[in-house]
Short mmCIF file of C-alpha atoms in Angstrom, two decimals:
data_model
loop_
_atom_site.label_atom_id
_atom_site.label_comp_id
_atom_site.label_asym_id
_atom_site.label_seq_id
_atom_site.Cartn_x
_atom_site.Cartn_y
_atom_site.Cartn_z
CA ARG S 30 -93.57 -78.35 -2.89
CA LEU S 31 -94.77 -76.91 0.38
CA PRO S 32 -98.51 -76.19 0.48
CA ALA S 33 -100.02 -72.73 0.41
CA ARG S 34 -100.39 -71.11 3.81
CA GLY S 35 -102.74 -73.14 5.97
CA GLY S 36 -102.31 -76.26 3.83
CA ARG S 37 -100.62 -79.54 4.58
CA PRO S 38 -97.44 -81.07 3.14
CA ARG S 39 -97.56 -84.17 1.07
CA SER S 40 -97.86 -87.20 3.27
CA GLY S 41 -94.70 -89.10 4.11
CA THR S 42 -94.34 -91.91 6.55
CA GLU S 43 -97.40 -91.68 8.79
CA ARG S 44 -96.49 -94.42 11.25
CA MET S 45 -97.05 -93.19 14.79
CA ILE S 46 -94.85 -94.10 17.72
CA ASP S 47 -96.18 -97.08 19.61
CA LEU S 48 -95.39 -96.06 23.19
CA THR S 49 -96.53 -99.44 24.50
CA ALA S 50 -93.74 -101.07 22.51
CA LEU S 51 -91.04 -98.92 24.12
CA PRO S 52 -89.43 -100.04 27.39
CA ALA S 53 -90.53 -98.01 30.40
CA MET S 54 -88.24 -95.35 31.82
CA ASP S 55 -87.06 -95.96 35.37
CA VAL S 56 -88.06 -92.61 36.85
CA ALA S 57 -88.79 -93.97 40.34
CA SER S 58 -85.16 -94.88 41.06
CA ARG S 59 -83.76 -91.45 40.21
CA VAL S 60 -84.37 -89.93 43.63
CA ASP S 61 -82.10 -92.60 45.16
CA LEU S 62 -79.39 -91.72 42.65
CA VAL S 63 -79.59 -88.13 43.91
CA ARG S 64 -79.46 -89.20 47.56
CA ARG S 65 -76.30 -91.20 46.92
CA ARG S 66 -74.65 -87.93 45.90
CA PHE S 67 -75.48 -86.14 49.14
CA ASP S 68 -72.11 -86.87 50.75
CA ALA S 69 -70.21 -85.72 47.68
CA MET S 70 -72.34 -82.57 47.52
CA ALA S 71 -71.96 -82.03 51.30
CA VAL S 72 -75.72 -81.54 51.75
CA ASP S 73 -78.52 -82.99 53.85
CA ALA S 74 -81.21 -82.12 51.31
CA LEU S 75 -81.41 -80.72 47.80
CA ALA S 76 -83.84 -78.11 46.46
CA VAL S 77 -84.43 -78.71 42.75
CA THR S 78 -85.69 -75.59 40.95
CA ASN S 79 -84.63 -76.24 37.36
CA LEU S 80 -87.79 -77.44 35.60
CA THR S 81 -85.84 -79.84 33.37
CA ASN S 82 -84.41 -81.49 36.47
CA VAL S 83 -87.81 -81.51 38.18
CA ARG S 84 -89.25 -83.36 35.20
CA TRP S 85 -86.37 -85.85 35.15
CA LEU S 86 -86.75 -86.48 38.87
CA THR S 87 -90.54 -86.72 39.09
CA GLY S 88 -92.06 -87.05 35.63
CA PHE S 89 -94.02 -83.81 36.18
CA THR S 90 -94.13 -81.50 33.13
CA GLY S 91 -95.83 -78.35 34.49
CA SER S 92 -94.43 -74.84 33.99
CA ASN S 93 -94.20 -73.98 37.69
CA ALA S 94 -92.61 -76.48 40.04
CA ALA S 95 -89.80 -77.30 42.42
CA ALA S 96 -88.82 -80.41 44.33
CA LEU S 97 -87.17 -81.09 47.66
CA VAL S 98 -85.14 -84.26 48.13
CA THR S 99 -84.24 -85.30 51.68
CA ALA S 100 -82.73 -88.50 53.02
CA ASP S 101 -86.14 -90.10 53.42
CA SER S 102 -88.65 -88.08 51.39
CA LEU S 103 -89.38 -86.41 48.06
CA THR S 104 -91.77 -83.47 47.85
CA LEU S 105 -93.09 -81.85 44.68
CA PHE S 106 -94.32 -78.26 44.85
CA THR S 107 -96.56 -76.68 42.23
CA ASP S 108 -99.63 -74.48 41.93
CA GLY S 109 -103.36 -75.07 41.69
CA ARG S 110 -103.42 -75.28 37.90
CA TYR S 111 -101.79 -78.69 38.20
CA ALA S 112 -103.85 -80.14 41.04
CA ASP S 113 -105.01 -82.95 38.76
CA GLN S 114 -102.02 -83.21 36.42
CA ALA S 115 -99.33 -83.48 39.09
CA PRO S 116 -100.64 -86.56 40.93
CA ALA S 117 -101.51 -88.22 37.62
CA GLN S 118 -98.00 -87.77 36.26
CA LEU S 119 -96.35 -88.85 39.50
CA SER S 120 -98.43 -92.02 39.41
CA ALA S 121 -97.70 -92.66 35.72
CA ALA S 122 -93.97 -92.33 36.41
CA GLY S 123 -94.19 -94.65 39.43
CA VAL S 124 -92.79 -91.94 41.70
CA THR S 125 -93.69 -91.84 45.38
CA ALA S 126 -93.70 -88.22 46.52
CA GLU S 127 -95.53 -85.80 48.75
CA LEU S 128 -97.41 -83.17 46.76
CA GLU S 129 -97.87 -79.60 47.94
CA ILE S 130 -100.20 -77.32 45.99
CA GLY S 131 -99.77 -73.59 46.55
CA THR S 132 -98.92 -70.37 44.80
CA ASP S 133 -95.29 -70.06 45.94
CA VAL S 134 -93.03 -73.08 45.44
CA ILE S 135 -90.04 -71.45 47.15
CA ALA S 136 -92.10 -70.74 50.26
CA GLY S 137 -93.10 -74.40 50.16
CA ILE S 138 -89.47 -75.49 50.23
CA ASP S 139 -88.73 -73.10 53.09
CA ARG S 140 -91.69 -74.40 55.08
CA THR S 141 -90.90 -78.07 54.43
CA ALA S 142 -87.19 -77.92 55.30
CA PRO S 143 -87.02 -76.08 58.66
CA SER S 144 -84.61 -78.54 60.25
CA VAL S 145 -82.33 -79.20 57.28
CA GLY S 146 -78.83 -78.24 58.31
CA ARG S 147 -77.26 -78.08 54.86
CA LEU S 148 -79.60 -77.32 51.98
CA GLY S 149 -78.23 -77.70 48.48
CA LEU S 150 -79.32 -75.18 45.82
CA GLU S 151 -78.85 -75.48 42.08
CA ALA S 152 -76.45 -72.57 41.92
CA ASP S 153 -76.52 -72.38 38.13
CA HIS S 154 -80.29 -71.90 38.20
CA ALA S 155 -81.47 -70.48 41.54
CA THR S 156 -81.77 -66.70 41.59
CA TRP S 157 -80.36 -64.36 44.21
CA GLN S 158 -83.90 -63.79 45.45
CA THR S 159 -84.40 -67.53 45.92
CA GLN S 160 -81.16 -67.74 47.86
CA GLN S 161 -82.15 -64.88 50.13
CA ARG S 162 -85.59 -66.33 50.79
CA LEU S 163 -84.17 -69.72 51.76
CA ALA S 164 -81.37 -68.29 53.90
CA SER S 165 -81.77 -69.01 57.60
CA ASP S 166 -79.72 -68.96 60.79
CA LYS S 167 -80.64 -72.62 61.27
CA ARG S 168 -79.38 -73.88 57.93
CA SER S 169 -76.56 -73.22 55.52
CA LEU S 170 -77.04 -73.03 51.77
CA VAL S 171 -74.67 -75.13 49.68
CA PRO S 172 -74.17 -74.33 45.97
CA VAL S 173 -74.63 -77.39 43.75
CA VAL S 174 -73.63 -77.22 40.09
CA GLY S 175 -74.09 -79.85 37.41
CA GLU S 176 -74.85 -82.81 39.66
CA LEU S 177 -78.26 -83.62 38.19
CA VAL S 178 -77.09 -82.84 34.68
CA GLU S 179 -74.43 -85.50 35.09
CA LEU S 180 -76.99 -87.99 36.38
CA ARG S 181 -79.32 -87.16 33.50
CA SER S 182 -76.58 -87.93 30.99
CA ARG S 183 -76.70 -91.60 31.95
CA LYS S 184 -79.64 -92.91 29.97
CA ASP S 185 -81.62 -96.03 30.80
CA ALA S 186 -83.10 -98.36 28.19
CA GLY S 187 -86.39 -96.47 28.09
CA GLU S 188 -84.69 -93.15 27.42
CA ILE S 189 -82.44 -94.62 24.73
CA ALA S 190 -85.48 -96.13 22.99
CA ARG S 191 -87.20 -92.72 22.98
CA ILE S 192 -84.10 -90.98 21.62
CA ARG S 193 -83.99 -93.51 18.78
CA ALA S 194 -87.69 -93.00 18.10
CA ALA S 195 -87.20 -89.21 18.09
CA ALA S 196 -84.31 -89.52 15.63
CA ALA S 197 -86.44 -91.69 13.33
CA ILE S 198 -89.28 -89.15 13.44
CA ALA S 199 -86.94 -86.26 12.65
CA ASP S 200 -85.24 -88.15 9.81
CA ALA S 201 -88.57 -89.07 8.21
CA THR S 202 -89.91 -85.53 8.53
CA LEU S 203 -86.77 -83.90 7.14
CA THR S 204 -86.79 -86.37 4.22
CA GLU S 205 -90.36 -85.30 3.49
CA VAL S 206 -89.83 -81.55 3.79
CA ALA S 207 -86.28 -80.99 2.46
CA PRO S 208 -87.05 -81.35 -1.29
CA SER S 209 -89.61 -78.55 -0.98
CA MET S 210 -87.02 -76.05 0.21
CA VAL S 211 -85.77 -75.35 -3.32
CA ASP S 212 -89.17 -73.81 -4.19
CA GLY S 213 -88.57 -70.74 -2.06
CA PRO S 214 -90.98 -71.18 0.88
CA THR S 215 -90.82 -68.79 3.80
CA GLU S 216 -89.04 -69.78 6.98
CA ARG S 217 -92.38 -69.85 8.76
CA GLU S 218 -93.78 -72.32 6.21
CA ILE S 219 -90.76 -74.60 6.58
CA ALA S 220 -90.96 -74.50 10.36
CA LEU S 221 -94.69 -75.24 10.26
CA ALA S 222 -94.16 -78.17 7.89
CA LEU S 223 -91.42 -79.62 10.10
CA ASP S 224 -93.44 -79.21 13.29
CA THR S 225 -96.60 -80.63 11.70
CA GLY S 226 -94.74 -83.59 10.22
CA MET S 227 -93.07 -84.49 13.50
CA ARG S 228 -96.28 -84.23 15.50
CA ARG S 229 -98.14 -86.28 12.89
CA ARG S 230 -95.64 -89.06 13.50
CA GLY S 231 -96.08 -88.95 17.26
CA ALA S 232 -93.66 -86.31 18.57
CA SER S 233 -94.88 -84.08 21.38
CA GLY S 234 -92.79 -81.09 20.33
CA ALA S 235 -89.56 -79.79 18.85
CA THR S 236 -86.50 -79.51 21.08
CA CYS S 237 -85.25 -76.46 19.19
CA GLY S 238 -88.33 -74.48 20.17
CA SER S 239 -88.46 -71.49 17.86
CA ALA S 240 -88.81 -71.51 14.09
CA ALA S 241 -85.76 -69.27 13.81
CA ARG S 242 -83.56 -71.82 15.55
CA ILE S 243 -84.86 -74.66 13.40
CA ILE S 244 -84.23 -72.71 10.19
CA SER S 245 -80.78 -71.53 11.27
CA THR S 246 -79.84 -75.16 11.83
CA LEU S 247 -81.18 -76.12 8.42
CA LYS S 248 -79.19 -73.35 6.75
CA ALA S 249 -76.01 -74.41 8.54
CA THR S 250 -76.64 -78.01 7.50
CA LEU S 251 -77.17 -77.10 3.86
CA ARG S 252 -74.02 -74.95 3.85
CA TRP S 253 -72.05 -77.88 5.25
CA ARG S 254 -73.44 -80.24 2.63
CA TYR S 255 -72.56 -77.77 -0.12
CA ARG S 256 -68.97 -77.41 1.13
CA ALA S 257 -68.67 -81.18 1.51
CA ARG S 258 -69.83 -81.70 -2.07
CA MET S 259 -67.50 -79.03 -3.45
CA THR S 260 -64.49 -80.48 -1.65
CA ARG S 261 -65.60 -84.08 -2.22
CA SER S 262 -65.31 -84.68 1.48
CA ARG S 263 -65.88 -88.25 2.62
CA CYS S 264 -67.02 -87.13 6.06
CA SER S 265 -70.34 -88.84 6.77
CA ARG S 266 -71.57 -86.40 9.41
CA PRO S 267 -71.34 -82.62 9.96
CA PRO S 268 -68.93 -81.20 12.56
CA SER S 269 -71.80 -80.53 14.98
CA ILE S 270 -72.25 -84.26 15.62
CA GLN S 271 -68.53 -84.97 15.69
CA ALA S 272 -68.16 -82.29 18.36
CA LYS S 273 -70.40 -84.28 20.72
CA CYS S 274 -73.55 -82.66 19.36
CA SER S 275 -72.56 -79.20 20.58
CA THR S 276 -75.08 -77.68 18.18
CA TRP S 277 -78.54 -78.80 17.14
CA TRP S 278 -78.84 -81.26 14.27
CA PRO S 279 -82.09 -82.28 12.53
CA MET S 280 -82.16 -85.81 13.89
CA TYR S 281 -82.57 -84.37 17.38
CA TRP S 282 -85.42 -82.00 16.56
CA ALA S 283 -88.26 -84.23 17.68
CA PHE S 284 -88.97 -85.97 20.92
CA PRO S 285 -91.79 -88.38 21.64
CA PRO S 286 -94.01 -88.18 24.72
CA MET S 287 -91.97 -89.14 27.78
CA ARG S 288 -94.68 -91.17 29.50
#
């Protein structure tokens, strides 16, 4: 049974992730992977404005950032809130990069790339305003779509180890919480129990984000299990996983710290 509001679920597996036992992620080499794509992208430099891609490229996790990759340099732009965090995370990731602290990351890119002839922009993320601010008679803007997403899809040993650890955390937490769902708890209580259980085991957050999304996934999962039981299906996994994980599934709810 889930606890009363403000309480704590019954303890399940409490083993925390041992980050020291996981192989390190090779973040430092990622900038060279991007540079090798310059010819295919037809660019001389790439402005990275998608925060997910900035984190993948640099290891920096702040909420305001951009990066500029040129043939011989990498620059991270962020604001004064991260004056301590940014260099610490760059160092922890083993990434060599220039760091510019200011209030306007787009202005930083514009100032740092005056002589770039062809500047690539993440066209599926950059806004019209960003495009207009970076437009110049001395450089052309080149739309880039999906290049870093494709690179991110190729996981190294460190990333694979963390995905496995996240799956184990999510499985253990769902095993702990699922029996309580028959007692009629609120969606908020279920979401809190899941989030608390995953963090207790070492996760840094839930990939689904909102409680509503977590619960909608649970409901879909339970409906699938009910239909599978009624039809005596021998399928071992729900369609979401078979369709290349096109929808969220509980084993992907948690992710461990990425450093």
